[in-house]
mmCIF file of C-alpha atoms in Angstrom:
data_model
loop_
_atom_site.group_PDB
_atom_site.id
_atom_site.type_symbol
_atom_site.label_atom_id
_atom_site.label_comp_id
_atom_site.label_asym_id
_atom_site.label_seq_id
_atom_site.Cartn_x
_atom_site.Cartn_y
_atom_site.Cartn_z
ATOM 1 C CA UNK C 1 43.175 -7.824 210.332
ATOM 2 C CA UNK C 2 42.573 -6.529 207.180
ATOM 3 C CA UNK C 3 43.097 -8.415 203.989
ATOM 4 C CA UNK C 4 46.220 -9.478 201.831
ATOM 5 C CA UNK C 5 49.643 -10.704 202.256
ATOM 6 C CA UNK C 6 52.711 -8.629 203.929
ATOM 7 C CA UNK C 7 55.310 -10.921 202.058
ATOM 8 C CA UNK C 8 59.187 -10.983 203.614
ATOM 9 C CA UNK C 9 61.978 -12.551 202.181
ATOM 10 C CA UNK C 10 65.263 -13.559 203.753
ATOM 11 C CA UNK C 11 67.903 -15.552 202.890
ATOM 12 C CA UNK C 12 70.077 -17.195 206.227
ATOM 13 C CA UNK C 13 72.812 -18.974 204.285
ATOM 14 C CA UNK C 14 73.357 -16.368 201.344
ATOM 15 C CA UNK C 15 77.162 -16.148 202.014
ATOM 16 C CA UNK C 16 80.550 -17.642 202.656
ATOM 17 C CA UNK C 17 82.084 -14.240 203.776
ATOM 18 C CA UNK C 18 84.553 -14.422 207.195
ATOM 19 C CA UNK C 19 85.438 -11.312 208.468
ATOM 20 C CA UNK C 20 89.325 -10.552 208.626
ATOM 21 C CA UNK C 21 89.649 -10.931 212.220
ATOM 22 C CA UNK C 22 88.344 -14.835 211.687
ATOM 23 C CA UNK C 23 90.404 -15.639 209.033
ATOM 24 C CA UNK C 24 93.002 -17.357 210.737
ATOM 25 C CA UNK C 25 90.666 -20.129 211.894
ATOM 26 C CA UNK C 26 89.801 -20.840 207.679
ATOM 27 C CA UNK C 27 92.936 -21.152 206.876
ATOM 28 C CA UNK C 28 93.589 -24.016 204.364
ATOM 29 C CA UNK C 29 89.439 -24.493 204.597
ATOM 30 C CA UNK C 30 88.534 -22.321 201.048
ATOM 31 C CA UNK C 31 87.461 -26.100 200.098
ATOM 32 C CA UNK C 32 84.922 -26.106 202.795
ATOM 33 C CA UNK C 33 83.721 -22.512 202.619
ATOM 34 C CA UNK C 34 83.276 -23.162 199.323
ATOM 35 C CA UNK C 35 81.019 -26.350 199.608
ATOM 36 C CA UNK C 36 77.209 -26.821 200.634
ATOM 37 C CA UNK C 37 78.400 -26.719 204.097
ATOM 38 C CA UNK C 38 79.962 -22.948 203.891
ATOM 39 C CA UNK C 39 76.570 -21.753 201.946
ATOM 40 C CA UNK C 40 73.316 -22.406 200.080
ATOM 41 C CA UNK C 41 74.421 -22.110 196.438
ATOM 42 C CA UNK C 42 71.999 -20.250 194.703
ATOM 43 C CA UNK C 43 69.501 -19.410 197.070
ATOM 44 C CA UNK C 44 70.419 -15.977 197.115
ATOM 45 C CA UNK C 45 69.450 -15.497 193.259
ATOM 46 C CA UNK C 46 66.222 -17.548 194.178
ATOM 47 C CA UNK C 47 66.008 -14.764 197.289
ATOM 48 C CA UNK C 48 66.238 -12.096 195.046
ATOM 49 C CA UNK C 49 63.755 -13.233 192.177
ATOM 50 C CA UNK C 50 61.292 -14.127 194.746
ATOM 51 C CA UNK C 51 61.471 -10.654 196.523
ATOM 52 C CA UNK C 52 61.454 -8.463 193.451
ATOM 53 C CA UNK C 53 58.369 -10.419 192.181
ATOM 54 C CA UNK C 54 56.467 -10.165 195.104
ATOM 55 C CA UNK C 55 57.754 -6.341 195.913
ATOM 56 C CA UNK C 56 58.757 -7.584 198.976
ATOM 57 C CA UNK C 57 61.941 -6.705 201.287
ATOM 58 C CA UNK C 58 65.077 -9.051 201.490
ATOM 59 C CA UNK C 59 67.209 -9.653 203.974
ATOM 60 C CA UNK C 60 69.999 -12.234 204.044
ATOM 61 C CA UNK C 61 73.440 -12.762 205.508
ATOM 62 C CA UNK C 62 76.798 -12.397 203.882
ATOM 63 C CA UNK C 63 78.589 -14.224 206.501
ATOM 64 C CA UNK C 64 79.278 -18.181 206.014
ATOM 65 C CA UNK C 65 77.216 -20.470 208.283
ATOM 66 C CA UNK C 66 80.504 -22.427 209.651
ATOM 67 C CA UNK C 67 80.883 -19.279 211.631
ATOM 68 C CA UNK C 68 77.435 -19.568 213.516
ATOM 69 C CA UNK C 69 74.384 -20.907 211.802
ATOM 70 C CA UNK C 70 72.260 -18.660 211.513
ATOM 71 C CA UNK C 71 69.330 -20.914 210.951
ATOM 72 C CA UNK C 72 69.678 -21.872 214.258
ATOM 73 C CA UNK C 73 69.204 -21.130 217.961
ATOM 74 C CA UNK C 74 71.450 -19.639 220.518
ATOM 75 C CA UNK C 75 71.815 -23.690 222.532
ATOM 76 C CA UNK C 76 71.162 -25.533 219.874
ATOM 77 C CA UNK C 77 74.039 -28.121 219.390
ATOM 78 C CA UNK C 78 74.607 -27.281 215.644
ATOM 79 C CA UNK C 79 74.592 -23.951 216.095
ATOM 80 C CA UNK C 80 78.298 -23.067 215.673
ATOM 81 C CA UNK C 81 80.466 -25.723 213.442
ATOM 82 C CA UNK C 82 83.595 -27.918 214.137
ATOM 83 C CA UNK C 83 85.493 -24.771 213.712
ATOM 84 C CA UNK C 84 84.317 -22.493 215.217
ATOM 85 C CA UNK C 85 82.832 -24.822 218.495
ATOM 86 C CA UNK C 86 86.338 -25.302 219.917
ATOM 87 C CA UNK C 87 86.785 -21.335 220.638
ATOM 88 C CA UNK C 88 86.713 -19.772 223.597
ATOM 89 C CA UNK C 89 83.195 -18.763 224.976
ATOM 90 C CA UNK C 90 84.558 -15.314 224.425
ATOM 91 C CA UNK C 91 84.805 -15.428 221.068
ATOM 92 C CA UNK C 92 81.884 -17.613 220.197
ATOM 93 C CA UNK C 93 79.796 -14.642 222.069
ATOM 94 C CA UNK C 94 81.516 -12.010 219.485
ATOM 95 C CA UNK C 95 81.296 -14.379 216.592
ATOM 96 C CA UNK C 96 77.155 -14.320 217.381
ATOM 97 C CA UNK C 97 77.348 -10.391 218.364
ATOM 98 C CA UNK C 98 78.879 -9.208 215.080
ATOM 99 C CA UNK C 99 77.320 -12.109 212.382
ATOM 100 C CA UNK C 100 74.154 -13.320 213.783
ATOM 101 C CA UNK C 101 72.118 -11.189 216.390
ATOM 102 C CA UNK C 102 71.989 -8.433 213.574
ATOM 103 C CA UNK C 103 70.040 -10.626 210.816
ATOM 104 C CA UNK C 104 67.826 -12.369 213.916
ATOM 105 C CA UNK C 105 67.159 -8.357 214.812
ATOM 106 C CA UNK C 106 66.201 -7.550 211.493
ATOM 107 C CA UNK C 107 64.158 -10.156 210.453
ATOM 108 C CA UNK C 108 62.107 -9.872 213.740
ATOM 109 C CA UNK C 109 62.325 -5.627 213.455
ATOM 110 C CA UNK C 110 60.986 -6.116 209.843
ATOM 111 C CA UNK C 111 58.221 -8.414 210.646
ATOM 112 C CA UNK C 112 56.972 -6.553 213.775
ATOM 113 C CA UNK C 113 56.573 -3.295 210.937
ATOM 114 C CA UNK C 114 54.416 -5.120 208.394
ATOM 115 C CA UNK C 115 52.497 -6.969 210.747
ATOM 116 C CA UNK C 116 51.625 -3.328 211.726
ATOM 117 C CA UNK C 117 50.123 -2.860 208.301
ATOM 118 C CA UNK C 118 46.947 -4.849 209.315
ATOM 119 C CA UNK C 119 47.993 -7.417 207.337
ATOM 120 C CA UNK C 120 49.472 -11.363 207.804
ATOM 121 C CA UNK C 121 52.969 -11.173 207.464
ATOM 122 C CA UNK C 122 54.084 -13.541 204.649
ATOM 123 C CA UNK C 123 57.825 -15.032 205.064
ATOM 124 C CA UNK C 124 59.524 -16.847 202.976
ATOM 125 C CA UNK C 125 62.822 -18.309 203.654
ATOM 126 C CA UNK C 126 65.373 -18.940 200.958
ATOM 127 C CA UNK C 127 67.174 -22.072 201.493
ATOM 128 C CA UNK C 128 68.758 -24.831 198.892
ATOM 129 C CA UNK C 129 70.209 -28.303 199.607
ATOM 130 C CA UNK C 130 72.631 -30.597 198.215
ATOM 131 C CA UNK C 131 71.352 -33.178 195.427
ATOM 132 C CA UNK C 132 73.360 -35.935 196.905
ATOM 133 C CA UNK C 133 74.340 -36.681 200.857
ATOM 134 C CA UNK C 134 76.790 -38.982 201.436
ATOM 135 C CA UNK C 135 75.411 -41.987 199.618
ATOM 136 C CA UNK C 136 72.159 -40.466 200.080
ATOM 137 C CA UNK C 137 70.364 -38.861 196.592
ATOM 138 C CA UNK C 138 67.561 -36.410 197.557
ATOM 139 C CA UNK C 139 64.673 -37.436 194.558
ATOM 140 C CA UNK C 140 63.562 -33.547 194.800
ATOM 141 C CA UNK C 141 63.918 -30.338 192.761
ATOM 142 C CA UNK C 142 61.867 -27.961 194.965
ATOM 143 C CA UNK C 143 60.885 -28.573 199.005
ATOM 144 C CA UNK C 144 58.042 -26.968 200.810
ATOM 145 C CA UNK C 145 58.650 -26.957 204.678
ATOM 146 C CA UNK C 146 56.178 -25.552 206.596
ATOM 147 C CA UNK C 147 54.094 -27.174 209.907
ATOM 148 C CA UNK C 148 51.439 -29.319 209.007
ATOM 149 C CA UNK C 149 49.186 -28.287 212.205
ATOM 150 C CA UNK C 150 48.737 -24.942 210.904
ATOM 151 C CA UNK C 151 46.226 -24.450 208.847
ATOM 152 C CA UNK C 152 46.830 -21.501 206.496
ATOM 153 C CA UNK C 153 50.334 -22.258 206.735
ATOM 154 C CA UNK C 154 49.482 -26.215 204.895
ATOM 155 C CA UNK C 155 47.141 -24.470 202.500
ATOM 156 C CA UNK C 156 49.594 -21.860 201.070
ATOM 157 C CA UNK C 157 52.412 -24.304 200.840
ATOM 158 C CA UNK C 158 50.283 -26.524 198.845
ATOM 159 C CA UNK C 159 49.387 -24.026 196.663
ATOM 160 C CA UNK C 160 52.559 -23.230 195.711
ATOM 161 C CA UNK C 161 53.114 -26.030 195.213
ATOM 162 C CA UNK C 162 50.426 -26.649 192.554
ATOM 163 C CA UNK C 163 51.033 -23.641 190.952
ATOM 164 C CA UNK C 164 54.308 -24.871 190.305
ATOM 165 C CA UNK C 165 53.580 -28.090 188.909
ATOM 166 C CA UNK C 166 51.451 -26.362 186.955
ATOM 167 C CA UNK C 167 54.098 -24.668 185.351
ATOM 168 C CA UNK C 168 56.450 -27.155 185.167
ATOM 169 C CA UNK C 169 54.914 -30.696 185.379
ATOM 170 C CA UNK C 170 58.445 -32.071 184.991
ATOM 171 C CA UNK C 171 59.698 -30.694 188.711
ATOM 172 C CA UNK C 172 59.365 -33.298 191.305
ATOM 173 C CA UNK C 173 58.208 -31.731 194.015
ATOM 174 C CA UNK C 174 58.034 -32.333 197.751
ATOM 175 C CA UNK C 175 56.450 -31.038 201.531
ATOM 176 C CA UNK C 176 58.626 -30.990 204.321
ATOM 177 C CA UNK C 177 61.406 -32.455 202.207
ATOM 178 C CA UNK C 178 64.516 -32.527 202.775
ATOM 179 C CA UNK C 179 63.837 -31.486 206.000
ATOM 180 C CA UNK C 180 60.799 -31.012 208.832
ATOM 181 C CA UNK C 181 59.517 -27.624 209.044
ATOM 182 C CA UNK C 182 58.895 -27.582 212.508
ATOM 183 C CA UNK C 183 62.332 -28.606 213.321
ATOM 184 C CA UNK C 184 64.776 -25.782 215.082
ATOM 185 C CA UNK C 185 65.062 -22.764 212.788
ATOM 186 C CA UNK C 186 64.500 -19.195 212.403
ATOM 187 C CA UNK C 187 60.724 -19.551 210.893
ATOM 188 C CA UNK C 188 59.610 -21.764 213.901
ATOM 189 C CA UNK C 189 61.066 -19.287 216.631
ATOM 190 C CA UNK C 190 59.106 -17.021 214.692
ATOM 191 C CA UNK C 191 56.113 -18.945 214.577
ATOM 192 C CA UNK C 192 55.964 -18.906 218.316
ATOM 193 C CA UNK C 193 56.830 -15.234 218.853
ATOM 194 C CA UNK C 194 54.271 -13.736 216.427
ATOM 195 C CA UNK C 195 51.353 -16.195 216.671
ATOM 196 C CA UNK C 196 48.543 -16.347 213.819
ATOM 197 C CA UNK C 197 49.308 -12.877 212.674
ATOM 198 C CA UNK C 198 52.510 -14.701 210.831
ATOM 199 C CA UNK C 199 52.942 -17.656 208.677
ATOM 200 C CA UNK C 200 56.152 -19.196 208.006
ATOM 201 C CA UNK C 201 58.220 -21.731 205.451
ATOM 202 C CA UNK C 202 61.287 -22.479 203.839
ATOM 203 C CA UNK C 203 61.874 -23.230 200.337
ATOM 204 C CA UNK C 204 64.069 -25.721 199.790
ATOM 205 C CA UNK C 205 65.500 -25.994 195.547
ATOM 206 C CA UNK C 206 67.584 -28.502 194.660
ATOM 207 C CA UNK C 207 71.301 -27.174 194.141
ATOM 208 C CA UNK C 208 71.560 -28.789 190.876
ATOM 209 C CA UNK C 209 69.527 -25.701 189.230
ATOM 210 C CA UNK C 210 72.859 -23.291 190.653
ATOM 211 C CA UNK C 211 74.783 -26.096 189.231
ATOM 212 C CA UNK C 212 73.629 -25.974 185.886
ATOM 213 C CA UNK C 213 74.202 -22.181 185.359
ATOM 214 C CA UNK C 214 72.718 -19.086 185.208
ATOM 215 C CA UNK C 215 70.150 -20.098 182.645
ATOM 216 C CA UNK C 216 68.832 -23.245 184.576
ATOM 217 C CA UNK C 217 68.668 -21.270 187.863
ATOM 218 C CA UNK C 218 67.053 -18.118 186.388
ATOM 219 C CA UNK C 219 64.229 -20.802 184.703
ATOM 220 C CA UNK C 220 63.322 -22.275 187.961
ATOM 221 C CA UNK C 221 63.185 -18.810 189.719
ATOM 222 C CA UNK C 222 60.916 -17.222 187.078
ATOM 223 C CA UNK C 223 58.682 -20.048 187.916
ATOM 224 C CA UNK C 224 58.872 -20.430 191.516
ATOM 225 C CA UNK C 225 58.433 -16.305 191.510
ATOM 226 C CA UNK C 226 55.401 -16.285 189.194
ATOM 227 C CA UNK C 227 53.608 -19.513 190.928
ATOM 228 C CA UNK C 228 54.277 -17.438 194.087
ATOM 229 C CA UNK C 229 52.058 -14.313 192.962
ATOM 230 C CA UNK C 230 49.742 -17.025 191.858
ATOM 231 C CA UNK C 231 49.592 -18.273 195.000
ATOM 232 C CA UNK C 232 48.814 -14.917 196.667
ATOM 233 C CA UNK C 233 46.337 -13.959 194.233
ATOM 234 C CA UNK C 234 47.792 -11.482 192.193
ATOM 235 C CA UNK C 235 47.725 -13.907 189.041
ATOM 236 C CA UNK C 236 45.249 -15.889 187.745
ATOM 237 C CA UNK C 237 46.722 -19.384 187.785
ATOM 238 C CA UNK C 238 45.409 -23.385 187.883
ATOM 239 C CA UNK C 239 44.590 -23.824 191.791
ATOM 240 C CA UNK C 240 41.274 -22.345 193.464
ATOM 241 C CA UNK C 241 40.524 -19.464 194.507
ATOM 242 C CA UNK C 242 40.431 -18.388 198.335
ATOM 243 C CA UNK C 243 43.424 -18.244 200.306
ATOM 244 C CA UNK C 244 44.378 -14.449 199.926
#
């Protein structure tokens, strides 16, 4: 395998779009398309930045997750929401054969190319969360899911990571926070399919960056985008050398 990174981007919750034939079942529901539950505000923007940094391709999904989740697997119990659950096994099948086999094609058509560049195939998905569930408040701006027992996948993430906080000492920063990164999701099935040749993670920012506007969001991005290229060695930055 020759050297360097093969970096991908996607972006699984980038949209609250329902095509016209599914309307009917969002009826009186803009609230809920709307809300962190319908998409991942801002992580599209955070997609982009990322990608055009790096020079790397993006692919995300326009349609809402309350449709089928595309984060998760065909079986899994989450997979399609309240509304969508109750349907017919009929329509469930076309829900997943028009909004989510296409991305899960892509993404593993896309990877299958650069790993046939020699290189290690470098994903990245683009994910944000909710600052406050239920009474739970999430003390994080930026997450870093990745699995722990693999270890090129630990020692990027925590690179990153530093060469974040050394960009922004203020961010509170966190691994495998809010979530695991080994739990059920389109990076682990991923993990398993391609082996060492591919490392995985999600990145996880805080929603309140979206929230603030476009200058807030487009401050974290810049950094999370230039402590990325630090990461991979195309920058000189704080953490040591090696990795790339």
């Amino acid at each position: 395998m020759s050297g360097g990174w093969a970096p991908l981007i996607t972006c699984e919750h980038a949209g609250n779009a329902v095509p016209p034939e599914y309307h009917p079942f969002f009826a009186g529901r803009e609230g809920l398309l709307a809300s962190h539950r319908g998409f991942d505000l801002g992580a599209l923007a955070t997609a982009a930045s990322l990608a055009r940094a790096a020079g790397a391709p993006l692919l995300s999904v326009a349609f809402t997750r309350l449709l089928a989740d595309h984060n998760r697997s065909i079986g899994h119990p989450r997979l399609f929401s309240d509304i969508t659950k109750p349907l017919p096994r009929r329509t469930r099948q076309e829900i997943l054969a028009a909004c989510y086999v296409p991305h899960r094609e892509a993404v593993i058509a896309k990877v299958t190319a650069l790993r046939a560049t020699g290189r290690r195939v470098l994903h990245i998905a683009s994910h944000s969360f909710t600052p406050r569930l239920g009474d739970v408040v999430r003390h994080c701006d930026v997450g870093f899911l990745y699995d722990p027992k693999r270890a090129v996948e630990k020692a990027f993430c925590s690179r990153w990571l530093r060469e974040l906080r050394c960009l922004d000492g203020d961010l509170i920063l966190r691994r495998n926070y809010p979530y695991r990164g080994v739990t059920d999701g389109l990076v682990t099935v991923l993990r398993r399919r391609f082996g060492e040749a591919y490392i995985g993670m999600e990145l996880e920012a805080n929603q309140r960056f979206a929230r603030g506007g476009d200058e807030a969001l487009a401050s974290i991005n810049d950094h999370l985008a230039e402590a990325l290229l630090r990461a991979m060695g195309r920058e000189t930055g704080c953490a040591p050398p090696g990795m790339a």
